[in-house]
XYZ file of C-alpha atoms in Angstrom:
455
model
C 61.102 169.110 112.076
C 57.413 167.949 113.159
C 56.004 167.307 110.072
C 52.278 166.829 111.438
C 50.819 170.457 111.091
C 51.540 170.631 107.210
C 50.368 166.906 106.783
C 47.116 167.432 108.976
C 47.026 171.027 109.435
C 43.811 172.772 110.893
C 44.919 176.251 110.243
C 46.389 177.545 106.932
C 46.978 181.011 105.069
C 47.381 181.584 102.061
C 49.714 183.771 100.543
C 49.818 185.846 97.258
C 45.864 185.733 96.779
C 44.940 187.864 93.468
C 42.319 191.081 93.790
C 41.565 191.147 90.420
C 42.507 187.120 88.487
C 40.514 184.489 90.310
C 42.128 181.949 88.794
C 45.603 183.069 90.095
C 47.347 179.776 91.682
C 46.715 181.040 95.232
C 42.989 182.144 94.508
C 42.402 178.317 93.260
C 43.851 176.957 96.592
C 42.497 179.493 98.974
C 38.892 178.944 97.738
C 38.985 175.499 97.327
C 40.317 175.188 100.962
C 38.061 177.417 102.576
C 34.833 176.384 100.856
C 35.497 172.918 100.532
C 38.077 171.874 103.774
C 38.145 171.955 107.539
C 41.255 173.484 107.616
C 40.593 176.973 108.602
C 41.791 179.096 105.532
C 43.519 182.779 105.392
C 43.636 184.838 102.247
C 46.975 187.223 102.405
C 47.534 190.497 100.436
C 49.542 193.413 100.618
C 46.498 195.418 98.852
C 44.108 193.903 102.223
C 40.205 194.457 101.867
C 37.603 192.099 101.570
C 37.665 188.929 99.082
C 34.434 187.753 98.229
C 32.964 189.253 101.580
C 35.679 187.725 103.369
C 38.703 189.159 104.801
C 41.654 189.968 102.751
C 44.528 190.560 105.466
C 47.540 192.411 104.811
C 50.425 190.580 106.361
C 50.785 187.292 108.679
C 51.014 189.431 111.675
C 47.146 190.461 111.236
C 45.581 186.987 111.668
C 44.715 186.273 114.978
C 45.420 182.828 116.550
C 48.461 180.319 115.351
C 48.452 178.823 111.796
C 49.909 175.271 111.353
C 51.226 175.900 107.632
C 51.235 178.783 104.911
C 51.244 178.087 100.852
C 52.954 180.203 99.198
C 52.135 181.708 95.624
C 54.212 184.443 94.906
C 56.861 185.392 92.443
C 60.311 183.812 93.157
C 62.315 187.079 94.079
C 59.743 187.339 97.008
C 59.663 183.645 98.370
C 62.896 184.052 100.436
C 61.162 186.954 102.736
C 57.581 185.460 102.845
C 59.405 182.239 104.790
C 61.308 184.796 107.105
C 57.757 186.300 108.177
C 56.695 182.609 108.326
C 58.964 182.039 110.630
C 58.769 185.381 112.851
C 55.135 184.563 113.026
C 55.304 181.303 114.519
C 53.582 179.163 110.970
C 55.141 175.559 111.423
C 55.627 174.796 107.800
C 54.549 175.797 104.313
C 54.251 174.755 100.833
C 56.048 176.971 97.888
C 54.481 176.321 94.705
C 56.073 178.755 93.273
C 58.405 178.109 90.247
C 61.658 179.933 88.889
C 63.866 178.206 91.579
C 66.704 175.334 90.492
C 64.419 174.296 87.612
C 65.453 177.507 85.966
C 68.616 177.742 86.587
C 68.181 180.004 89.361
C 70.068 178.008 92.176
C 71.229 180.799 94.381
C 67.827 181.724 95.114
C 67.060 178.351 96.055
C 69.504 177.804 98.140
C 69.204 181.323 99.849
C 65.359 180.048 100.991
C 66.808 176.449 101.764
C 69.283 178.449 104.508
C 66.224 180.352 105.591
C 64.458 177.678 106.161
C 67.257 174.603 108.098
C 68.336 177.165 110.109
C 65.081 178.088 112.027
C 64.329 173.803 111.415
C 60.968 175.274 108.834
C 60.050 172.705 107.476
C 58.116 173.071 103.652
C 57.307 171.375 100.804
C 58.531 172.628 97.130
C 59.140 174.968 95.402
C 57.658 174.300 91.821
C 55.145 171.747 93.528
C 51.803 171.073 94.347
C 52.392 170.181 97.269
C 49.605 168.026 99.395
C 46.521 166.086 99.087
C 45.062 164.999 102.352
C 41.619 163.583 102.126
C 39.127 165.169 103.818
C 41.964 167.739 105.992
C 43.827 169.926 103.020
C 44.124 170.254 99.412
C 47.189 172.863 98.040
C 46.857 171.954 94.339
C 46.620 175.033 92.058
C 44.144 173.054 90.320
C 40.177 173.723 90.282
C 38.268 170.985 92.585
C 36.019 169.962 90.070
C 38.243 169.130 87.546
C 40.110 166.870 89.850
C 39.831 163.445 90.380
C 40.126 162.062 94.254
C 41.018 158.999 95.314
C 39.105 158.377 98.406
C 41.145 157.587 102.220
C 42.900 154.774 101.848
C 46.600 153.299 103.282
C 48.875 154.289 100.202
C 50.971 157.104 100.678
C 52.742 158.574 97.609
C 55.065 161.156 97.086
C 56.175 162.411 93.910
C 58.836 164.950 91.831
C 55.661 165.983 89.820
C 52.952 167.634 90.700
C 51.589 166.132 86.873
C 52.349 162.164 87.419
C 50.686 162.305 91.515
C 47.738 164.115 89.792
C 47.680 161.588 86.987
C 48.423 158.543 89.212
C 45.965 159.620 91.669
C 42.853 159.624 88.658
C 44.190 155.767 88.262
C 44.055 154.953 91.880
C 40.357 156.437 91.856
C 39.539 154.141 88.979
C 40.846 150.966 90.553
C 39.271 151.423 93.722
C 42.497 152.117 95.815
C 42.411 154.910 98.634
C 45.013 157.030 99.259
C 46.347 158.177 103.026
C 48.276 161.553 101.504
C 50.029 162.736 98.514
C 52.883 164.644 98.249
C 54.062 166.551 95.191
C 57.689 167.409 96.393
C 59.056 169.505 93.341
C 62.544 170.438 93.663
C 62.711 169.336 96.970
C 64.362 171.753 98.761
C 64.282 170.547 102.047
C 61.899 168.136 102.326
C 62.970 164.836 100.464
C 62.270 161.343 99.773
C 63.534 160.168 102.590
C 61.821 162.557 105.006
C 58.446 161.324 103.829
C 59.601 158.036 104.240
C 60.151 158.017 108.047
C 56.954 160.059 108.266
C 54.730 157.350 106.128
C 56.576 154.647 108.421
C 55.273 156.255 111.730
C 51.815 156.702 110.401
C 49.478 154.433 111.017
C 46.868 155.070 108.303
C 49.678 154.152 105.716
C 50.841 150.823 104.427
C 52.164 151.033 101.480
C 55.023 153.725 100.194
C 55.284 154.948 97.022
C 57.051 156.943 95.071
C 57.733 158.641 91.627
C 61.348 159.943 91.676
C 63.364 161.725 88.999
C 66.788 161.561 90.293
C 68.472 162.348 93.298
C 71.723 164.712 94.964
C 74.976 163.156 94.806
C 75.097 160.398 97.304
C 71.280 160.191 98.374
C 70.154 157.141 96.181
C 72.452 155.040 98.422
C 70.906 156.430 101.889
C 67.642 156.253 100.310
C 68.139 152.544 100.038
C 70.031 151.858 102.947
C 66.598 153.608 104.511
C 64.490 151.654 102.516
C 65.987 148.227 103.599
C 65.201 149.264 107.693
C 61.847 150.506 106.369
C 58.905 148.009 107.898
C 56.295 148.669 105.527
C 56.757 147.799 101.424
C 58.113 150.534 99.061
C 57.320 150.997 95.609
C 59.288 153.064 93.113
C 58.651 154.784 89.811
C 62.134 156.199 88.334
C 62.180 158.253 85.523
C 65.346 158.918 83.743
C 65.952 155.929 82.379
C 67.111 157.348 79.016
C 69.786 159.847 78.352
C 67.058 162.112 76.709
C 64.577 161.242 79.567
C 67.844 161.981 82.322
C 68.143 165.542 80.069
C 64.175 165.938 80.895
C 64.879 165.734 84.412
C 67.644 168.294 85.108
C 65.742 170.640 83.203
C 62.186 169.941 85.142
C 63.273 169.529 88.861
C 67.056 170.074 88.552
C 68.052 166.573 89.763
C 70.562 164.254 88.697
C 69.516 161.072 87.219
C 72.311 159.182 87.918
C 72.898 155.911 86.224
C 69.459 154.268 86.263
C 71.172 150.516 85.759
C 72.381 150.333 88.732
C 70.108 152.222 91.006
C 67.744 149.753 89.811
C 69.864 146.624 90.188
C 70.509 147.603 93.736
C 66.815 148.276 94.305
C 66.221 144.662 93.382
C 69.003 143.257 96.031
C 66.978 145.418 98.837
C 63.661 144.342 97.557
C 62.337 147.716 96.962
C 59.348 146.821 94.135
C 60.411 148.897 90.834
C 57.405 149.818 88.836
C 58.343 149.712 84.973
C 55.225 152.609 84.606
C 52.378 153.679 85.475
C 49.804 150.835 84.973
C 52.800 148.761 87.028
C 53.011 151.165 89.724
C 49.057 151.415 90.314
C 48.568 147.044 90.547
C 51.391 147.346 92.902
C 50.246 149.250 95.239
C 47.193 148.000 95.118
C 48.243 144.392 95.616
C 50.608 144.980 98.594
C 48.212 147.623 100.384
C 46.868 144.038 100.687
C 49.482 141.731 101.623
C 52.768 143.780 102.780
C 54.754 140.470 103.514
C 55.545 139.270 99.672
C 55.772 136.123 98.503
C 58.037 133.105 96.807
C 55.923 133.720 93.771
C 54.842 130.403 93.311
C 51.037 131.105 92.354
C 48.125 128.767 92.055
C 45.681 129.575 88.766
C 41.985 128.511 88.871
C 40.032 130.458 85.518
C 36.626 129.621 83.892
C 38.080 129.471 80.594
C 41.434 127.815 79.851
C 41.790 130.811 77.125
C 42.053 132.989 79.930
C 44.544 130.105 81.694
C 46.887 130.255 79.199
C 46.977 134.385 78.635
C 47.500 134.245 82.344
C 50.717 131.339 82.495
C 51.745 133.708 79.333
C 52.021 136.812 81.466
C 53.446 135.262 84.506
C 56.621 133.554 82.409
C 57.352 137.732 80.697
C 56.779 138.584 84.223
C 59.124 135.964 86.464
C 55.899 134.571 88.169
C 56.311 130.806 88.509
C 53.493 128.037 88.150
C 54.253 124.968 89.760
C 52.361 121.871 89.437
C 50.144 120.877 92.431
C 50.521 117.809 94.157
C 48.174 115.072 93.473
C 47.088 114.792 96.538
C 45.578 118.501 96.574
C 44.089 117.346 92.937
C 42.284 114.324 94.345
C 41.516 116.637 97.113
C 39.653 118.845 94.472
C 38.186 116.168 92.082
C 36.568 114.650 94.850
C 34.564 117.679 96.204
C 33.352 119.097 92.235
C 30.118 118.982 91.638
C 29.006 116.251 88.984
C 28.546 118.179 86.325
C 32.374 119.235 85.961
C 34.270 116.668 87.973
C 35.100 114.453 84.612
C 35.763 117.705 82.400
C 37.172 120.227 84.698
C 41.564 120.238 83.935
C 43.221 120.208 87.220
C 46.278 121.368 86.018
C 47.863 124.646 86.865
C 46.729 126.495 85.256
C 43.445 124.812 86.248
C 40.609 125.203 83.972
C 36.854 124.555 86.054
C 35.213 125.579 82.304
C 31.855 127.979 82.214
C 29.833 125.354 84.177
C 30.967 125.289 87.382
C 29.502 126.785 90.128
C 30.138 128.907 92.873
C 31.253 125.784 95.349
C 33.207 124.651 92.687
C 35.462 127.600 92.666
C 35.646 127.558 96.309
C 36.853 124.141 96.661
C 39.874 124.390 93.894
C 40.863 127.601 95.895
C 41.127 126.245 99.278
C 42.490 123.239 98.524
C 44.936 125.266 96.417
C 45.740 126.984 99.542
C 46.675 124.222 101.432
C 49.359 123.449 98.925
C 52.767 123.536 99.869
C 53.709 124.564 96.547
C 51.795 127.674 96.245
C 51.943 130.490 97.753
C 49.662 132.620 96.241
C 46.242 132.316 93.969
C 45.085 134.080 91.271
C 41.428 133.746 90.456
C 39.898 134.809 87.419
C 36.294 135.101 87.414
C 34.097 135.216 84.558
C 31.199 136.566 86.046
C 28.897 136.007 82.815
C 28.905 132.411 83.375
C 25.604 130.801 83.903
C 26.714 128.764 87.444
C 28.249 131.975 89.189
C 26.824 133.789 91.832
C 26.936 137.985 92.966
C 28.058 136.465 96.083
C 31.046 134.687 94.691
C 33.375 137.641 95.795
C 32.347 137.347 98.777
C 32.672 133.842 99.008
C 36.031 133.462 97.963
C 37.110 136.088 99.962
C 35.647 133.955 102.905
C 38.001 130.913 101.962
C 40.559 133.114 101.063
C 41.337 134.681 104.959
C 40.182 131.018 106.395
C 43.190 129.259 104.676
C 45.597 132.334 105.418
C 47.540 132.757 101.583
C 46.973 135.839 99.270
C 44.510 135.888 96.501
C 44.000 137.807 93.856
C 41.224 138.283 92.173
C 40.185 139.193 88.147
C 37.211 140.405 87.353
C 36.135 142.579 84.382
C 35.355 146.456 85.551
C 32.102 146.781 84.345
C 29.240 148.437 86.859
C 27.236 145.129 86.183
C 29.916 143.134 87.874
C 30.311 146.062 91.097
C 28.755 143.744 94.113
C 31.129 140.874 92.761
C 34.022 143.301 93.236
C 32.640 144.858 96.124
C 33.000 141.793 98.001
C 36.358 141.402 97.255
C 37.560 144.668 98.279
C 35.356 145.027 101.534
C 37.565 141.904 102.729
C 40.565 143.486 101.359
C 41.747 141.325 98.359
C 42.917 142.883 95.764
C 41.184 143.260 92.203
C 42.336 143.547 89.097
C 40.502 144.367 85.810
C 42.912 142.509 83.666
C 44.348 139.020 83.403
C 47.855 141.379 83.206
C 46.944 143.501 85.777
C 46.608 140.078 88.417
C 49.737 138.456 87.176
C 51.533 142.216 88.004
C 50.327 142.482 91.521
C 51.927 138.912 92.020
C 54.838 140.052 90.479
C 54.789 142.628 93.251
C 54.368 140.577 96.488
C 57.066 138.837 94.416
C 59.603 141.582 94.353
C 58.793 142.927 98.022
C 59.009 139.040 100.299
C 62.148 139.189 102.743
C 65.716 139.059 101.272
């Protein structure tokens, strides 16, 4: 199945448009699409007409010219002929939001549009989904535009079991500065799966990062999904719900999956090094850290702070989180010592973590990082910037950033999210280091290069 004309369609109808509720599901997405989206969008009735002055056609068969994919929005009963017209009329794939499938109970039907749909190799996405988010190319959300919150383009593709958590997770990405390549609510996964969107994220070369929300899986899938995972080139992160027999009830009932035994799909995903997100605020610093820096680390990381308060909250958070600290060699702190500027080279602790204290400047941060750098015994650096402090620079972002890709080891940065602090972070992320706006939130995407270096 070419998955490429529902992913980055350029033609579209939509099917099961309301004359009378413009609110109706398919009204939302046809409107949004057609105002809003390149993708050239078709409004499909029985009834026909005219909807707001533009054409309301009757059937497929009346649009002229191919269409890449069809959503669909109509009651379940109907869903199983809609695809067979989708299919006599040539559409290459669709997207069923419609609900009252396996989630209810109602498996037969389900499986009767599954048949429909392998045997003439259609592919689609759903049903009881959202479906996709492409920036800039296609939006199928049943959801009003402006209420919506859009990440912008970015390399982190993420696929999810609900349409509610990729909505959700895609208002965090927004807020941390990440950009998204596509998103992909699934539903009850009919025919297209987890494991389908992995081979297509692997081939595409906008994405880098592979994520995923999943609430359980068919009997035997888990174990391809991480044999797949482990010949997967680019790093996969995973969200599983289900942890908890009333959480593993929750998921039969919302997408009809099977939970499975969580323990040991998640003991297995640490012996393939497939990074498991514990929740939300986990899965968002992950992705954001190795959308970075895809090869992973030792996790052996390097602290420099302004503020040994901030030093020890951050050695706190890396021991709950399995992040190491070694001590630096005393070469590499003579190395540092030697190069401070006078005002902080007799006060300035140069252990790790190593505390520069609120009167250092901006040279005297980038001298403990790249001599950090060149430490055998670290592989990564967290830097946490207090950007209040007298001594520091707007250009300090920048800066490090500078040292960082000169010296050739990951950094990550903190600094607070406040707009007054934006060109500091700004010149972090235009060189591609990640940013985090906690001391947590730094240690976490360490602990995610950690859980994703080779095996």
């Amino acid at each position: 199945m070419d998955l490429k004309y529902l992913f980055r369609p350029t033609s579209m109808a939509v099917i099961g448009v309301s004359t009378t509720h413009d609110s109706h599901p398919a009204n939302v997405i046809y409107t949004k699409n057609h105002l809003r989206y390149p993708v050239k969008t078709y409004a499909v009735n029985p009834k026909g007409g005219l909807l707001n002055r533009e054409p309301l056609y009757r059937q497929l068969g009346d649009i002229e010219g191919s269409l890449d994919m069809a959503v669909i929005a109509v009651r379940a009963q109907f869903v199983p002929g809609v695809v067979e017209d989708c299919i006599k009329n040539g559409v290459k794939g669709a997207v069923i939001v419609s609900g009252g499938f396996a989630e209810s109970g109602n498996h037969e039907l389900q499986r009767r549009v599954t048949d429909i749909a392998k045997e003439a190799d259609f592919p689609f996405v759903g049903p009881n989904c959202l479906g996709i988010y492409a920036p800039d190319v296609v939006d199928t959300f049943f959801l009003p535009g402006e209420r919506i919150v859009r990440p912008e383009r970015g390399n982190v593709g993420f696929v999810s079991q609900s349409g509610g958590v990729l909505v959700d997770q895609m208002v965090k990405f927004a807020g941390q500065g990440i950009g998204i390549s596509l998103g992909v609510s699934i539903g009850n996964k009919a025919v297209l799966r987890e494991i389908d969107m992995m081979d297509w994220f692997e081939a595409d070369l906008g994405t880098r990062v592979i994520a995923f929300y999943i609430e359980g899986f068919e009997q035997g899938e888990g174990r391809e999904f991480i044999r797949r995972a482990e010949r997967c080139s680019k790093p996969i992160v995973v969200l599983k719900a289900g942890k908890s027999p009333k959480g593993m009830a929750a998921v039969s009932s919302h997408t009809a999956s099977l939970a499975g035994d969580y323990r040991v799909f998640s003991e297995i995903m640490k012996q393939y090094c497939v990074a498991e997100a514990d929740n939300e605020y986990e899965l968002t610093s992950f992705c954001e850290a190795l959308s970075c820096y895809p090869k992973g680390i030792r996790g052996d990381v390097g602290i420099v702070s302004l503020s040994g308060g901030h030093g020890v909250v951050a050695a706190d958070a890396c021991a709950a989180q399995g992040v190491n600290i070694p001590g630096i060699s005393s070469q590499t702190v003579g190395n540092i010592r030697e190069n401070l500027s006078l005002e902080i080279k007799n006060i300035a602790s140069l252990t790790n973590p190593m505390d520069l204290t609120g009167s250092c400047v901006d040279s005297d941060i980038e001298t403990a990082v790249r001599h950090l750098a060149r430490d055998e015994n670290i592989d990564c650096i967290l830097a946490l910037l207090l950007p209040y402090s007298p001594g520091i620079s707007a250009d300090i972002g920048a800066k490090l950033s500078q040292v960082a890709r000169n010296e050739g080891k990951p950094m990550i940065a903190y600094v607070p999210n406040e707009d007054k602090y934006k060109i500091i972070i700004e010149g972090f992320e235009l060189n591609n280091i990640p940013v985090a706006s906690s001391v947590e939130g730094a240690v976490l995407m360490a602990k995610a290069l950690k859980r994703c270096r080779p095996c």
